[in-house]
Every structure is written in C-alpha cells, then in structure tokens.
Amino acid sequence: MSYSFTRDRTAELRGETTPRNSQDNQDDGFGPRRTPAGYTQYSSSQNEPGISNPFSYNSSPPPPPPPTSGYQSYEMHQRTGPADLSTMPGFFDEMDDLKREVSTVGDSVQDIQALHNAAIVATNESQARDYGNQLVRLKQETAQRNNDIKNRIKAIEQSNFQFAKTSDGQIRQSQTDAVRKRFLDTIQRYQDMERAFDERYRQRIERQIRIVKPDASQQEIDNLIDSEQGDQVFTQSLMQAGRTSQARAVLSEVQDRHQDIKRIEKTIVELHQLFMDMQMLVEQQGQTVTAVEAQAQETTTQLEHGNRFIDRAIKSAKATRTKKWCCFFIVLILCVVIGILVWWFAFDHVGVGGNTSNNSNNTSAKS
C-alpha cells in the first residue's frame, strides 16, 4: 500500500515542476510507463504532429445528423424473374412488390430532403460536397427505381386487357389504379420538394452575394446563378469592391450551389417527363379500353345478327323438312291410289269395262 502511494505522490510532485511532454519520456525511478495491451497511448497535445487524438476537436463544428431513414441500406430489389401476370396469384405478388417499391421511393424522397437540408446548412466546402455526392448517388438510384416501376405498371396494364369485362379484370384494374395513383403522388411530392430546394439554394446564393455586394441587381444575381461563365464576371466585380477574401468564399459557394441547382433542375425535368409518361399511359389505357369496349359492342351486335340468321335458318330448315314430309305423304298416297286403280282395272272386276255384258251372254249361250 505504501509503495503505491509513494509512486503516485512522486509522479504528482514531478508533474508540478516538469512539463508533461518531457515527463512522458523520463524514467520516474520505477521504470518507463507501460501501456496495457490493446490500448494506444495518446498525447495530450492536440497539435503534436504524427499522433492522432480521437478526442480532439476540429475547428469546424460537427456536421448535421445524417438522414434518419437509412438510405444507404437501400438496394435495388433483384427479382428472380418476371411475374406471371396471367394468373391472379402472380398478379397479387407483383402488386405487393410494387407497393414496397413505391414506399421505398417515398423513403428515398425523405432522405433526399434531409440531404438537401444538410447541404444548405453545411459550414464548410468539404461537407457540402460530401452531401452533394450522396445526393447524386441517391437520386440515380431513385431514378432507376422510378423507371422500373413505370415499366412494370405498363406491363400490368397490358396484361389487364386479357381480363376485360370479367370480375377478375375489375379487381386487377382497381388495384392497378391504386398503385399508379400512389406512385404519381410520390412523383409529384418529389417534384415539389425539388422545386422548393431550388428556390432555397437561389435565396442562399443571393444572400451571400448581397453580403459582399449589396448593390447587386436581381438580374445580375440571376445571370450569375444561371450562367456557366458568370463566376468570372462576378469575381471581377467583387475584386473591384475591395473584399477579396469574402469574394473568394462567396465565389466558391456560388460554384458549388450552381452545380446543385443544375442537378435539381435536371431532376425536375426527369420527374416531369416521368409524370407525363404515366399520364400518357393512363390516356392510352383509356383509349385502349374504349377501343376494346367498341370492339366488344360490335362483336355483340354481330352475334345478335348471326343469332337472328341462325334462327331464320332453323325455321327455314324446319319448314323445308315439313314440306318434304308432306310431299312424301302425298306421293305415297298417290302411289297407293294408283296401285289400287291398277289392281281394280287390271283383273276384270265386275263393273269394270264390259264384264257385265260378257257374263250375261255367256249365261244365255249355256241355256
């Protein structure tokens, strides 16, 4: 016990008179300090080169929290093969999978919104670019998933034609309409969110510009944001204002935000095209259904005409058979009558020809 106390007290007294950096490299009489296995010895100096201190703080504040939905864990769902849409179980399996995919798109939209918020409040260029790269990857995955959903809905719409005018066809169409509406709502929400952040990015750039150049006109700001070569003009203007350091910082901000705005505008165009494709699919579906209904109505009319012709043919056949039987019986009766007449006249019956007179003459001769 006394040995331990003496060692601790000696180290404490030496710490008061000896700098800690030199103390770590000296022998306190009991041998050099030993570091337990599995641990790393860190220096208390934050700026000492060659030693990493995980508990030190950087000059920049910590980055905003990452998106809460865990978008990095999302993966494109690999299907084993195309669903058998010709059967109702295969149709329902495909619909369940599509619902999950649409929900995943909705979660991705929330993650994109969180990354936009983090990029807007980023305090340094490195953070902003990191969030921008994450946005690019996530938007690419979301666009790929959106196209896959669109193609699968189109395939379902085409398969539903085989079940038109049936109870299964009505069930299939109602399920398809529900998924398509949910997908369109998600696309619309995604598009509205991108437009809102496009405006927020522009407002942030405008604030940064007016800090350095308060007299900048709205036209100049818009030209700077939308023009690819606007940074050169802006740099010259800011250098003339005598605020070189702020001008460089704002210039870097404008360049980064310009790329963000371009990506947002590209996403908005793609979403608009996707929305129009889905609307066109609905219109084509309506036109196809109308054509199918018209064709079915025409087929029904032709069947009715055919049934009437068949009825007439049946009646005509019955009448023909009746007439044939009548002719047969008439001919049969005529044959019987002719036979009787032939039999009567051919065998010299009494009263036929001169049989009566001949018999009388024969009787007189015998007498």
Short mmCIF file of C-alpha atoms in Angstrom, two decimals:
data_model
loop_
_atom_site.label_atom_id
_atom_site.label_comp_id
_atom_site.label_asym_id
_atom_site.label_seq_id
_atom_site.Cartn_x
_atom_site.Cartn_y
_atom_site.Cartn_z
CA MET A 1 0.00 0.00 0.00
CA SER A 2 2.80 2.44 0.92
CA TYR A 3 4.67 1.54 -2.24
CA SER A 4 1.72 2.52 -4.39
CA PHE A 5 1.16 5.75 -2.52
CA THR A 6 4.83 6.77 -2.82
CA ARG A 7 4.81 6.19 -6.58
CA ASP A 8 1.63 8.21 -7.11
CA ARG A 9 2.83 11.04 -4.91
CA THR A 10 6.20 11.18 -6.68
CA ALA A 11 4.51 11.41 -10.06
CA GLU A 12 2.25 14.18 -8.78
CA LEU A 13 5.14 16.23 -7.42
CA ARG A 14 7.12 15.83 -10.61
CA GLY A 15 4.10 16.88 -12.65
CA GLU A 16 4.10 20.24 -10.92
CA THR A 17 7.66 21.03 -11.95
CA THR A 18 8.20 19.04 -15.14
CA PRO A 19 6.26 19.57 -18.38
CA ARG A 20 4.06 16.65 -19.19
CA ASN A 21 5.60 16.12 -22.60
CA SER A 22 9.05 15.64 -21.05
CA GLN A 23 7.62 13.64 -18.17
CA ASP A 24 6.22 11.04 -20.55
CA ASN A 25 9.72 10.36 -21.85
CA GLN A 26 11.52 10.19 -18.49
CA ASP A 27 12.10 7.39 -16.03
CA ASP A 28 10.46 8.22 -12.68
CA GLY A 29 12.59 5.75 -10.83
CA PHE A 30 10.23 2.88 -11.26
CA GLY A 31 10.84 2.25 -14.97
CA PRO A 32 9.10 3.63 -18.02
CA ARG A 33 5.34 3.78 -18.14
CA ARG A 34 3.76 0.71 -19.64
CA THR A 35 0.71 0.76 -21.86
CA PRO A 36 -1.73 -2.13 -21.38
CA ALA A 37 -2.13 -4.49 -24.33
CA GLY A 38 -4.90 -3.49 -26.70
CA TYR A 39 -4.67 0.24 -25.92
CA THR A 40 -2.98 3.07 -27.76
CA GLN A 41 -1.09 5.76 -25.94
CA TYR A 42 -2.32 9.21 -26.98
CA SER A 43 -0.65 12.52 -26.37
CA SER A 44 -2.48 15.27 -24.57
CA SER A 45 -1.24 17.79 -27.10
CA GLN A 46 -3.79 18.42 -29.84
CA ASN A 47 -1.31 19.84 -32.30
CA GLU A 48 1.57 17.36 -31.88
CA PRO A 49 2.42 16.00 -35.31
CA GLY A 50 2.36 12.31 -36.03
CA ILE A 51 -0.09 11.41 -33.24
CA SER A 52 -3.81 11.09 -33.77
CA ASN A 53 -6.10 12.03 -30.91
CA PRO A 54 -9.66 10.83 -31.40
CA PHE A 55 -10.87 13.02 -28.56
CA SER A 56 -9.58 16.27 -30.01
CA TYR A 57 -11.98 18.78 -31.63
CA ASN A 58 -11.60 20.33 -35.05
CA SER A 59 -12.06 23.98 -35.63
CA SER A 60 -15.20 23.32 -37.69
CA PRO A 61 -18.46 22.33 -35.98
CA PRO A 62 -19.73 18.75 -36.32
CA PRO A 63 -21.73 18.01 -39.46
CA PRO A 64 -25.50 17.83 -39.32
CA PRO A 65 -27.01 14.44 -38.49
CA PRO A 66 -27.35 12.03 -41.41
CA PRO A 67 -30.73 11.16 -42.89
CA THR A 68 -32.89 9.20 -40.49
CA SER A 69 -34.31 6.72 -42.98
CA GLY A 70 -31.03 4.95 -43.60
CA TYR A 71 -30.97 5.37 -47.33
CA GLN A 72 -27.54 3.74 -47.61
CA SER A 73 -29.10 0.41 -46.66
CA TYR A 74 -31.44 0.52 -49.63
CA GLU A 75 -30.59 -1.72 -52.53
CA MET A 76 -32.31 -2.26 -55.83
CA HIS A 77 -34.60 -5.21 -55.37
CA GLN A 78 -33.40 -8.06 -57.55
CA ARG A 79 -36.30 -10.11 -58.84
CA THR A 80 -35.81 -13.76 -59.62
CA GLY A 81 -37.81 -13.34 -62.83
CA PRO A 82 -40.80 -11.59 -64.34
CA ALA A 83 -44.04 -12.19 -62.51
CA ASP A 84 -46.67 -14.42 -64.08
CA LEU A 85 -49.33 -11.78 -64.69
CA SER A 86 -51.63 -14.25 -66.42
CA THR A 87 -52.70 -15.66 -63.04
CA MET A 88 -54.28 -13.85 -60.12
CA PRO A 89 -51.70 -15.07 -57.53
CA GLY A 90 -48.88 -13.82 -59.76
CA PHE A 91 -50.71 -10.51 -60.21
CA PHE A 92 -51.14 -10.01 -56.46
CA ASP A 93 -47.47 -10.86 -55.82
CA GLU A 94 -46.46 -8.25 -58.39
CA MET A 95 -48.75 -5.66 -56.82
CA ASP A 96 -47.33 -6.29 -53.34
CA ASP A 97 -43.80 -5.89 -54.70
CA LEU A 98 -44.76 -2.68 -56.48
CA LYS A 99 -46.26 -1.26 -53.30
CA ARG A 100 -42.99 -1.92 -51.47
CA GLU A 101 -41.04 -0.28 -54.29
CA VAL A 102 -43.24 2.83 -54.19
CA SER A 103 -42.80 3.00 -50.41
CA THR A 104 -39.04 2.79 -50.92
CA VAL A 105 -39.22 5.70 -53.35
CA GLY A 106 -41.14 7.68 -50.74
CA ASP A 107 -38.44 6.95 -48.15
CA SER A 108 -35.76 7.97 -50.65
CA VAL A 109 -37.55 11.28 -51.20
CA GLN A 110 -37.38 11.91 -47.45
CA ASP A 111 -33.67 11.07 -47.45
CA ILE A 112 -33.08 13.43 -50.37
CA GLN A 113 -34.88 16.16 -48.46
CA ALA A 114 -32.69 15.52 -45.40
CA LEU A 115 -29.53 15.67 -47.50
CA HIS A 116 -30.66 18.93 -49.09
CA ASN A 117 -31.22 20.41 -45.64
CA ALA A 118 -27.79 19.21 -44.52
CA ALA A 119 -26.13 20.63 -47.64
CA ILE A 120 -27.78 24.02 -47.16
CA VAL A 121 -26.61 24.39 -43.55
CA ALA A 122 -23.14 22.91 -44.20
CA THR A 123 -20.47 25.16 -42.71
CA ASN A 124 -17.59 24.25 -45.00
CA GLU A 125 -16.95 23.23 -48.57
CA SER A 126 -15.98 19.65 -47.73
CA GLN A 127 -19.26 18.90 -46.00
CA ALA A 128 -21.29 20.47 -48.80
CA ARG A 129 -19.51 18.42 -51.45
CA ASP A 130 -19.90 15.23 -49.45
CA TYR A 131 -23.63 15.78 -49.16
CA GLY A 132 -23.75 16.67 -52.85
CA ASN A 133 -22.10 13.36 -53.79
CA GLN A 134 -24.54 11.48 -51.60
CA LEU A 135 -27.40 13.30 -53.30
CA VAL A 136 -26.11 12.32 -56.74
CA ARG A 137 -25.91 8.64 -55.82
CA LEU A 138 -29.30 8.57 -54.14
CA LYS A 139 -31.00 10.42 -56.99
CA GLN A 140 -29.55 7.99 -59.52
CA GLU A 141 -30.86 5.03 -57.56
CA THR A 142 -34.26 6.68 -57.19
CA ALA A 143 -34.46 7.48 -60.91
CA GLN A 144 -33.61 3.87 -61.77
CA ARG A 145 -36.27 2.61 -59.39
CA ASN A 146 -38.84 5.04 -60.82
CA ASN A 147 -38.24 3.81 -64.36
CA ASP A 148 -38.50 0.21 -63.22
CA ILE A 149 -41.83 0.91 -61.52
CA LYS A 150 -43.13 2.70 -64.62
CA ASN A 151 -42.26 -0.23 -66.89
CA ARG A 152 -43.81 -2.75 -64.54
CA ILE A 153 -47.04 -0.79 -64.27
CA LYS A 154 -47.13 -0.60 -68.06
CA ALA A 155 -46.73 -4.38 -68.29
CA ILE A 156 -49.57 -4.86 -65.81
CA GLU A 157 -51.82 -2.53 -67.78
CA GLN A 158 -51.21 -4.55 -70.92
CA SER A 159 -51.91 -7.83 -69.15
CA ASN A 160 -55.21 -6.49 -67.81
CA PHE A 161 -56.66 -6.40 -71.34
CA GLN A 162 -56.99 -10.16 -71.28
CA PHE A 163 -59.37 -9.94 -68.33
CA ALA A 164 -61.63 -7.16 -69.61
CA LYS A 165 -65.35 -7.49 -68.88
CA THR A 166 -64.70 -10.04 -66.13
CA SER A 167 -64.80 -9.87 -62.34
CA ASP A 168 -61.05 -10.55 -62.17
CA GLY A 169 -60.48 -7.77 -64.68
CA GLN A 170 -62.29 -5.25 -62.47
CA ILE A 171 -60.24 -6.31 -59.43
CA ARG A 172 -57.00 -6.08 -61.37
CA GLN A 173 -57.83 -2.65 -62.78
CA SER A 174 -58.79 -1.21 -59.39
CA GLN A 175 -55.56 -2.50 -57.82
CA THR A 176 -53.50 -1.12 -60.69
CA ASP A 177 -55.20 2.28 -60.49
CA ALA A 178 -54.48 2.49 -56.76
CA VAL A 179 -50.76 1.73 -57.18
CA ARG A 180 -50.46 4.09 -60.14
CA LYS A 181 -52.12 6.92 -58.18
CA ARG A 182 -49.84 6.34 -55.21
CA PHE A 183 -46.80 6.39 -57.50
CA LEU A 184 -47.95 9.59 -59.19
CA ASP A 185 -48.49 11.24 -55.80
CA THR A 186 -44.95 10.27 -54.78
CA ILE A 187 -43.52 11.69 -58.00
CA GLN A 188 -45.47 14.92 -57.52
CA ARG A 189 -44.23 15.24 -53.94
CA TYR A 190 -40.66 14.63 -55.09
CA GLN A 191 -41.02 17.25 -57.81
CA ASP A 192 -42.49 19.85 -55.44
CA MET A 193 -39.70 19.22 -52.95
CA GLU A 194 -37.02 19.73 -55.61
CA ARG A 195 -38.63 23.00 -56.72
CA ALA A 196 -38.69 24.22 -53.12
CA PHE A 197 -34.99 23.47 -52.61
CA ASP A 198 -34.12 25.05 -55.94
CA GLU A 199 -35.64 28.26 -54.60
CA ARG A 200 -33.83 27.88 -51.26
CA TYR A 201 -30.46 27.39 -52.96
CA ARG A 202 -31.05 30.50 -55.04
CA GLN A 203 -32.00 32.50 -51.96
CA ARG A 204 -28.84 31.38 -50.16
CA ILE A 205 -26.66 32.43 -53.09
CA GLU A 206 -28.45 35.76 -53.26
CA ARG A 207 -27.81 36.40 -49.56
CA GLN A 208 -24.11 35.55 -49.95
CA ILE A 209 -23.79 37.87 -52.91
CA ARG A 210 -25.52 40.78 -51.21
CA ILE A 211 -23.23 40.46 -48.21
CA VAL A 212 -20.27 41.26 -50.44
CA LYS A 213 -22.06 43.43 -52.99
CA PRO A 214 -25.26 44.94 -51.54
CA ASP A 215 -25.98 46.96 -54.68
CA ALA A 216 -26.18 43.88 -56.95
CA SER A 217 -29.35 43.86 -59.02
CA GLN A 218 -31.69 40.90 -59.25
CA GLN A 219 -30.84 40.49 -62.92
CA GLU A 220 -27.13 40.26 -62.14
CA ILE A 221 -27.78 37.67 -59.46
CA ASP A 222 -29.97 35.59 -61.76
CA ASN A 223 -27.37 35.77 -64.52
CA LEU A 224 -24.68 34.68 -62.09
CA ILE A 225 -26.72 31.69 -60.91
CA ASP A 226 -27.84 30.55 -64.35
CA SER A 227 -24.72 31.33 -66.39
CA GLU A 228 -21.86 28.86 -66.69
CA GLN A 229 -19.32 31.69 -67.06
CA GLY A 230 -20.91 34.02 -64.53
CA ASP A 231 -18.19 33.38 -61.94
CA GLN A 232 -15.60 35.32 -63.96
CA VAL A 233 -17.77 38.41 -64.19
CA PHE A 234 -18.68 38.13 -60.54
CA THR A 235 -15.05 37.73 -59.47
CA GLN A 236 -14.04 40.88 -61.32
CA SER A 237 -16.91 42.80 -59.80
CA LEU A 238 -16.11 41.64 -56.27
CA MET A 239 -12.40 42.32 -56.62
CA GLN A 240 -13.23 45.86 -57.56
CA ALA A 241 -15.30 46.14 -54.37
CA GLY A 242 -12.15 45.52 -52.30
CA ARG A 243 -13.35 42.42 -50.43
CA THR A 244 -11.02 39.77 -51.77
CA SER A 245 -11.32 37.16 -49.01
CA GLN A 246 -15.09 37.36 -48.84
CA ALA A 247 -15.29 37.39 -52.63
CA ARG A 248 -13.34 34.14 -52.86
CA ALA A 249 -15.52 32.48 -50.23
CA VAL A 250 -18.70 33.60 -51.94
CA LEU A 251 -17.31 32.56 -55.32
CA SER A 252 -16.65 29.04 -54.05
CA GLU A 253 -20.14 28.97 -52.56
CA VAL A 254 -21.68 30.10 -55.83
CA GLN A 255 -19.81 27.46 -57.81
CA ASP A 256 -20.95 24.65 -55.52
CA ARG A 257 -24.54 25.85 -55.37
CA HIS A 258 -24.58 26.34 -59.14
CA GLN A 259 -23.88 22.64 -59.61
CA ASP A 260 -26.53 21.77 -57.02
CA ILE A 261 -29.10 23.91 -58.81
CA LYS A 262 -28.24 22.33 -62.17
CA ARG A 263 -28.70 18.87 -60.70
CA ILE A 264 -32.01 19.89 -59.16
CA GLU A 265 -33.25 21.31 -62.46
CA LYS A 266 -32.23 18.11 -64.23
CA THR A 267 -34.12 16.06 -61.66
CA ILE A 268 -37.20 18.25 -62.06
CA VAL A 269 -37.13 17.75 -65.84
CA GLU A 270 -36.77 13.98 -65.44
CA LEU A 271 -39.62 13.83 -62.93
CA HIS A 272 -41.82 15.93 -65.20
CA GLN A 273 -41.13 13.58 -68.10
CA LEU A 274 -41.87 10.58 -65.89
CA PHE A 275 -45.11 12.17 -64.71
CA MET A 276 -46.14 12.89 -68.30
CA ASP A 277 -45.30 9.32 -69.32
CA MET A 278 -47.53 7.99 -66.57
CA GLN A 279 -50.33 10.35 -67.55
CA MET A 280 -49.95 9.31 -71.18
CA LEU A 281 -50.10 5.70 -70.06
CA VAL A 282 -53.40 6.45 -68.36
CA GLU A 283 -54.73 8.13 -71.51
CA GLN A 284 -53.56 5.26 -73.68
CA GLN A 285 -55.17 2.87 -71.26
CA GLY A 286 -58.44 4.79 -71.55
CA GLN A 287 -58.27 4.83 -75.34
CA THR A 288 -57.48 1.14 -75.42
CA VAL A 289 -60.34 0.35 -73.07
CA THR A 290 -62.67 2.44 -75.24
CA ALA A 291 -61.48 0.62 -78.36
CA VAL A 292 -61.93 -2.74 -76.64
CA GLU A 293 -65.41 -1.78 -75.50
CA ALA A 294 -66.32 -0.60 -79.01
CA GLN A 295 -64.97 -3.81 -80.49
CA ALA A 296 -66.86 -5.84 -77.91
CA GLN A 297 -70.05 -3.92 -78.69
CA GLU A 298 -69.55 -4.51 -82.40
CA THR A 299 -68.93 -8.19 -81.75
CA THR A 300 -72.10 -8.38 -79.66
CA THR A 301 -74.09 -6.72 -82.44
CA GLN A 302 -72.69 -9.12 -85.00
CA LEU A 303 -73.50 -12.05 -82.74
CA GLU A 304 -77.07 -10.81 -82.40
CA HIS A 305 -77.37 -10.57 -86.19
CA GLY A 306 -75.85 -14.01 -86.53
CA ASN A 307 -78.27 -15.43 -83.99
CA ARG A 308 -81.17 -13.97 -85.90
CA PHE A 309 -79.87 -15.50 -89.13
CA ILE A 310 -79.43 -18.82 -87.39
CA ASP A 311 -83.00 -18.66 -86.08
CA ARG A 312 -84.25 -17.96 -89.56
CA ALA A 313 -82.17 -20.81 -90.94
CA ILE A 314 -83.54 -23.17 -88.30
CA LYS A 315 -87.10 -22.14 -89.06
CA SER A 316 -86.45 -22.49 -92.78
CA ALA A 317 -84.94 -25.93 -92.26
CA LYS A 318 -87.92 -26.99 -90.18
CA ALA A 319 -90.30 -25.71 -92.84
CA THR A 320 -88.33 -27.48 -95.54
CA ARG A 321 -88.43 -30.72 -93.61
CA THR A 322 -92.18 -30.31 -93.10
CA LYS A 323 -92.70 -29.71 -96.78
CA LYS A 324 -90.59 -32.72 -97.61
CA TRP A 325 -92.67 -34.92 -95.34
CA CYS A 326 -95.84 -33.52 -96.84
CA CYS A 327 -94.59 -34.23 -100.33
CA PHE A 328 -93.60 -37.70 -99.25
CA PHE A 329 -97.02 -38.48 -97.85
CA ILE A 330 -98.73 -37.00 -100.92
CA VAL A 331 -96.61 -39.11 -103.23
CA LEU A 332 -97.24 -42.13 -101.05
CA ILE A 333 -100.99 -41.58 -101.19
CA LEU A 334 -100.87 -41.13 -104.94
CA CYS A 335 -98.91 -44.33 -105.30
CA VAL A 336 -101.44 -46.21 -103.19
CA VAL A 337 -104.33 -44.81 -105.21
CA ILE A 338 -102.62 -45.64 -108.46
CA GLY A 339 -101.90 -49.14 -107.23
CA ILE A 340 -105.50 -49.70 -106.25
CA LEU A 341 -106.73 -48.45 -109.58
CA VAL A 342 -104.31 -50.62 -111.46
CA TRP A 343 -105.32 -53.62 -109.43
CA TRP A 344 -109.00 -52.88 -109.94
CA PHE A 345 -108.90 -52.43 -113.64
CA ALA A 346 -106.24 -54.96 -114.46
CA PHE A 347 -108.05 -58.03 -113.08
CA ASP A 348 -111.52 -57.56 -114.79
CA HIS A 349 -113.57 -56.90 -111.75
CA VAL A 350 -117.37 -56.72 -112.07
CA GLY A 351 -118.50 -53.49 -113.42
CA VAL A 352 -115.17 -52.81 -114.98
CA GLY A 353 -115.19 -52.45 -118.77
CA GLY A 354 -117.62 -54.96 -120.44
CA ASN A 355 -117.53 -57.61 -117.78
CA THR A 356 -121.31 -57.41 -117.04
CA SER A 357 -122.47 -57.87 -120.60
CA ASN A 358 -119.99 -60.64 -121.21
CA ASN A 359 -121.27 -62.58 -118.27
CA SER A 360 -124.87 -62.21 -119.49
CA ASN A 361 -124.02 -63.53 -122.96
CA ASN A 362 -122.23 -66.50 -121.50
CA THR A 363 -125.28 -67.41 -119.43
CA SER A 364 -127.65 -67.26 -122.46
CA ALA A 365 -125.41 -69.47 -124.50
CA LYS A 366 -125.33 -72.14 -121.88
CA SER A 367 -129.11 -72.20 -121.77
#
